[in-house]
Amino acid sequence: MDRLKDKVAIITGGVAGIGLGVAECYVREGAKVVLTANHNVEGGKKAVERFGDDQSLFVQQDVSKEADWQKVIDQTIAKFGKVDILVNNAGVGGVNGPLEDLSLEDWQQVIDINLTGNFLGEKYAINAMKKYSNAKGAIINISSVAGLIGLPLSPAYSASKGGTRLLTHATALALAAEKVDIRVNAVHPGWIETDIVPEAYKDQLIQTIPAGHMGEPKDIGEICVYLGNDESKFANGADFVVNGTQRA
């Protein structure tokens, strides 16, 4: 308990699935959380009711829009006074199929949300951490095993997650060279039990996981707790794979 006491964390896509699992772990460990979502406004309201208005804030946000990032930072500072942690979790799977059948619009939607959204998150979080948190903090980018090994029928998703992995490395190196104590790491989940996974395919997917079961959102939440506090002070620019040995 209290591993994140007095920390303020922004968690994008934080009202359902993996994002909510991260939020649950963060609140348990004493953090104040700012949860964002674009469409699931009702889920945001329910999360604040659950965690308490003194401990949480919901902001509707399209992560691909720069103005929305400024709004999130402004409201976070107004309520909690600083930003210690950013968990770039919001993302979409996009349209699946052969690359040659993918439209530019379908491609761009995935890149805008999954990769440009993470770039904007890093940019605004770093500036806020420098201004309000003594240039200290942690950024955690939720990538995917698809950022390590491409999925043949998810070219846009794989590209966005691979881009997120290298964005993580590049940003970590740049901040370390500046002697700025803001760490940037990537988490690569495998199959996690969320509503995104079609019920009809679950048994088939589980057969591909050596551990014999899917992960839970809190499995990602727990690694994010570690990466958000000073226990992980020497972990920077690194990849943390949480996938039940599927890609071992």
Short mmCIF file of N, CA and C in Angstrom, two decimals, residues 122 138-142 168 172 183-187 227 232 234-240:
data_model
loop_
_atom_site.label_atom_id
_atom_site.label_comp_id
_atom_site.label_asym_id
_atom_site.label_seq_id
_atom_site.Cartn_x
_atom_site.Cartn_y
_atom_site.Cartn_z
N GLU A 122 3.24 12.39 -24.41
CA GLU A 122 4.60 12.59 -23.93
C GLU A 122 4.96 14.08 -23.91
N ALA A 138 7.34 9.91 -14.44
CA ALA A 138 7.39 8.64 -15.17
C ALA A 138 6.32 8.65 -16.25
N ILE A 139 6.72 8.22 -17.44
CA ILE A 139 5.79 8.04 -18.55
C ILE A 139 5.78 6.56 -18.92
N ILE A 140 4.59 5.99 -19.01
CA ILE A 140 4.44 4.58 -19.33
C ILE A 140 3.57 4.47 -20.58
N ASN A 141 4.16 3.97 -21.64
CA ASN A 141 3.43 3.80 -22.90
C ASN A 141 2.95 2.36 -23.01
N ILE A 142 1.63 2.18 -23.12
CA ILE A 142 1.10 0.84 -23.29
C ILE A 142 1.16 0.48 -24.77
N THR A 168 9.18 5.45 -27.35
CA THR A 168 9.57 5.29 -25.95
C THR A 168 11.09 5.34 -25.79
N ALA A 172 13.19 8.45 -23.99
CA ALA A 172 13.98 8.13 -22.79
C ALA A 172 15.43 8.55 -22.96
N ARG A 183 11.45 9.31 -16.50
CA ARG A 183 11.71 8.01 -17.11
C ARG A 183 10.57 7.65 -18.06
N VAL A 184 10.91 6.96 -19.15
CA VAL A 184 9.92 6.56 -20.15
C VAL A 184 10.11 5.08 -20.47
N ASN A 185 9.07 4.30 -20.22
CA ASN A 185 9.14 2.86 -20.46
C ASN A 185 7.90 2.39 -21.22
N ALA A 186 8.02 1.23 -21.86
CA ALA A 186 6.90 0.65 -22.61
C ALA A 186 6.48 -0.68 -22.00
N VAL A 187 5.18 -0.89 -21.94
CA VAL A 187 4.61 -2.16 -21.49
C VAL A 187 3.93 -2.81 -22.68
N LEU A 227 6.47 0.75 -12.36
CA LEU A 227 7.12 1.73 -13.24
C LEU A 227 6.79 3.17 -12.85
N SER A 232 11.49 1.65 -9.45
CA SER A 232 11.98 1.38 -10.81
C SER A 232 12.91 2.50 -11.30
N PHE A 234 15.93 2.82 -11.93
CA PHE A 234 16.98 2.51 -12.91
C PHE A 234 16.41 1.87 -14.18
N ALA A 235 15.09 1.77 -14.22
CA ALA A 235 14.42 1.24 -15.42
C ALA A 235 14.02 2.41 -16.30
N ASN A 236 14.63 2.51 -17.47
CA ASN A 236 14.36 3.64 -18.35
C ASN A 236 14.62 3.23 -19.81
N GLY A 237 13.69 3.59 -20.68
CA GLY A 237 13.83 3.22 -22.08
C GLY A 237 13.74 1.72 -22.31
N ALA A 238 12.96 1.04 -21.46
CA ALA A 238 12.93 -0.42 -21.47
C ALA A 238 11.57 -0.95 -21.91
N ASP A 239 11.55 -2.23 -22.28
CA ASP A 239 10.33 -2.93 -22.69
C ASP A 239 9.97 -3.97 -21.64
N PHE A 240 8.72 -3.93 -21.18
CA PHE A 240 8.23 -4.88 -20.19
C PHE A 240 7.10 -5.68 -20.84
#
